[in-house]
Amino acid sequence: MPLTIKETTCEYKRSPLGIDTPHPRLSWKLESEKRGEVQTGYRIQVSAGAEKFDEPLWDSGRVESEASVLVPYAGPELRSRTRYYYRVKAWGRDGTESAWSETAWWEAALLSADEWQANWIGADPAVLDPDDEASPLLRKTFELDGEIASARIYATAAGLYELYLNGERVGEDLMAPGWTSYAKRLQYQTYDVTHSLSQGINALGIALGNGWYKSELAKKNNRYGNRRAALLQLHVLFADGSEQVVVTDPSWKASTGGIRFSEIYHGETFDARLEPAEWRTAEFDDSTWRAATAAEPGTGRLVAQENWPVRVTERLLPVALLRTPAGDTVLDYGQNLVGRVRLRPNVPAGTTIRLRHAEILDRDGNVYYGNLRGARQELVYTASGEAGETYAAAFTFFGFRYVQVEGYPGQDEAGLPFEAFEADVVHSDMPETGRFECSNELINRLNLNIRWGQRGNFLDVPTDCPQRDERLGWTGDAQVFVRTAAFLYQVGPFFAKWLHDLAADQHPDGGVPFVVPNVLQGHSSAAWGDAAVICPWTIYQCYGDKRLLEEQFDSMKAWVEYMRAQGEDEYLWNTGFHFGDWLGLDAKENSYIGATPKDFIATAYYAYSARLVRDAAVALGKAADVRYFGDLYHRVSDAFRREFVTPGGRLAAPTQTAHALALVFGLVEGEVKTRVARELNELVVKNDHHLTTGFVGTPYLCFALSDNGYHDTALKLLMQESYPSWLYPVKQGATTIWEHWDGVKPDGTFWSEHMNSYNHYAYGAIGDWLYRRVVGLDAGDGGTAYRDIRIAPLFGGSDLSFAAATLESPYGTIHSGWRRADDEIALDVALPAGTSATVRLPAADVARILIDGKPADASEDAAVLHAGEGFVELRIGSGRYVLTCPA
Ligand code: BGC
């Protein structure tokens, strides 16, 4: 097979409709059967039509470059509402030329604010008192005369919206326009409606929900405003070149319909009898509807959809019907998930069905609602009795495995028809990128739980949990999980959007809110605020997103400067409020905060973030910042050692978390490092191979052990089945990651009513270590986006007989998997074209390593970088290799 271009994307997406960046970035993946293939040159063409490449708008010409990830468009200035077609070709190592890629496109949305002709409208107060809980409906009919060539809608809302055209739902997005820092940034969506319009009278309809804008959030209603509103602009282009624009304005009509109540935490109440039949169609008589009113929702700059849209990604039927000891009828979906039930009731008109959503059953087998705290999570549905009626909550989501059903006719005698209660799994529709598998089924289930944790909590913003009256963008949680997240799914646009909100909500002194978008008072706890630095740096490393790093750089610096300004010692952070090692098991009785001193954690993160900002400055070529933050990093690390390392060379804080941070953040060196590692190992061994770490220490604990000679201890922690451990919840039947190591105690009782989520991804951060150490699939230091790969599996004792992972990286599919057989371990590695890897294997001498059955030092496709001290390092280019080494 010759060199081919297998996939092109623009701004991470395949043919994105409606982006507003002036220089969209293009990426492509190369495919070649040849080993060691690299790109030596590329050529990009951009044209105004799929057939117009003979007169391109921009032709990069042949560029001698290896770049194939996020290469910016550098042609003439883009025009709004215009589709640009592009194709790419590449040259390989020995000059082979690929064919042109398939043609793909992107479409520019509204590139400047003055292109918005639409006016905000709502239904208040003529139709609805602002406190009326019913959802406003808005509609407008308009006439089109002429052959329609193309049509686009640009739309957004204060609150959430669903859009209809001539009776049909427009697009499949849910929870649009998503959650941003509304007062500063509001996303709008673009829809291609060319084929939904017709000559003559057409009808647009919008349903509005409270959403994050107006729902109760963290105990307060109307965080962003109290009046739901919509903004929409439809551009219709006719075949003769003329254009008609339809916008929201007070000529629209307003009323209310079936949604009587809709809240993020509490759920939805829908009375199908009150939904005006056909209100979305042109034929509907809206003479009794009132005029819509002008609205001023107080939202900020309009930005085109940046994140992956929220969609239904899977459907699940219940797996069992339970009759609980308390006498309740409960559906079990077999999986703790986030989404909604798609009700298909076949019941008489006026029947009210109530669904109450819960994550868990208590010790007696009854549904447990205690951990939801103030969140009601219920759907109350009153049927119209019409044939085929279907309803799925429009403007909310539920975290649940169990649904208690009330009011379904005959449920006590006949049970429930499962197909009437199918569940929609709902989250940001990120492409799946990572797969992990090993010989231990409990660990495989753990890995699945991590994945479900991400699905449940990546619903437009990275949340702590999706069920109780919180569901907020907790910065600390996002920071500890970001690297794992970037293995499992493509999270580039997801974090880009969220980080833009983080910067928007950052305090003038650089302080970082506890949650983003910010709906709380508090800000700037160590390890939480560091999300401002760790997340953009991680996205840059995993995807090569330099523009995001550049955009966030001021925010990153500001956070480090904030830390520097705290307290009286510039290089220690020993003041202020901190969450500490949140939920660490070495906490005092009745405290959530682990034993590691807060100033230890704060100063360690201060040093770490200063170092990452220095590294970012290096990447961005900012020499003065390299010096400044490099120097700051050294001073803070020195201060850390003065304060927290005893003259004898031990850590002043005898906790697992303290030791893990000092090691992983590189704060101890030489003999002190050796001693700290030994003592960490002892702390774990003495605790009978159980961890005590909370949010801060957990992501680093196994790395600290594995990277300092104690991988077997790390593996024992992983394989530990008794409490506290990662596998303890798995043994208890968990299908997601729990907030607490003992969310359910061995005797079946619960941790607490107040803080007991069963879908909290933070401890799922172990996924990162499973990929990077157990499988050993890691990025090298010689580039970003896994252009330089490091394959360094740690086999450990004989606990695992195989482990394998696949990562769909920006350059293509990387695979690494090892399998133990008798006295040999076989390692199967595949690298995409354009990448290369250093493979590190344990072996006394290089002759013991075979590549495709031949001694490594005799292989033409591998260079020996190192042999000795018990390990061998080889350098290989793209392609597939089977290596063997002694077990
Ligand atoms: C959240 C956490 C969060 C924490 C702050 C909790 O209520 O659920 O995950 O990071 O508060 O300590």
CSV table of C-alpha atoms and ligand atoms in Angstrom, one decimal, residues 464 468 470 474 477 528 579 582 695 739 755 760, ligand 1:
chain,number,residue,atom,x,y,z
A,464,ASP,CA,-17.5,16.3,40.3
A,468,ARG,CA,-26.6,15.3,43.8
A,470,GLU,CA,-23.8,19.9,43.0
A,474,TRP,CA,-14.8,21.4,40.3
A,477,ASP,CA,-11.4,16.9,40.2
A,528,TRP,CA,-7.8,22.9,42.7
A,579,PHE,CA,-9.1,21.5,50.6
A,582,TRP,CA,-9.5,15.9,50.2
A,695,PHE,CA,-7.9,13.4,45.9
A,739,GLU,CA,-16.3,9.5,45.7
A,755,MET,CA,-20.9,13.5,50.6
A,760,HIS,CA,-17.1,10.7,41.0
B,1,BGC,C1,-17.0,17.9,45.4
B,1,BGC,C2,-15.6,17.5,45.2
B,1,BGC,C3,-14.8,18.8,45.2
B,1,BGC,C4,-14.9,19.2,46.7
B,1,BGC,C5,-14.0,20.3,47.1
B,1,BGC,C6,-17.1,18.4,46.8
B,1,BGC,O1,-18.3,18.7,47.3
B,1,BGC,O2,-17.9,16.9,45.2
B,1,BGC,O3,-15.4,16.6,44.3
B,1,BGC,O4,-13.6,18.7,44.7
B,1,BGC,O5,-16.2,19.4,47.1
B,1,BGC,O6,-13.3,19.8,48.1
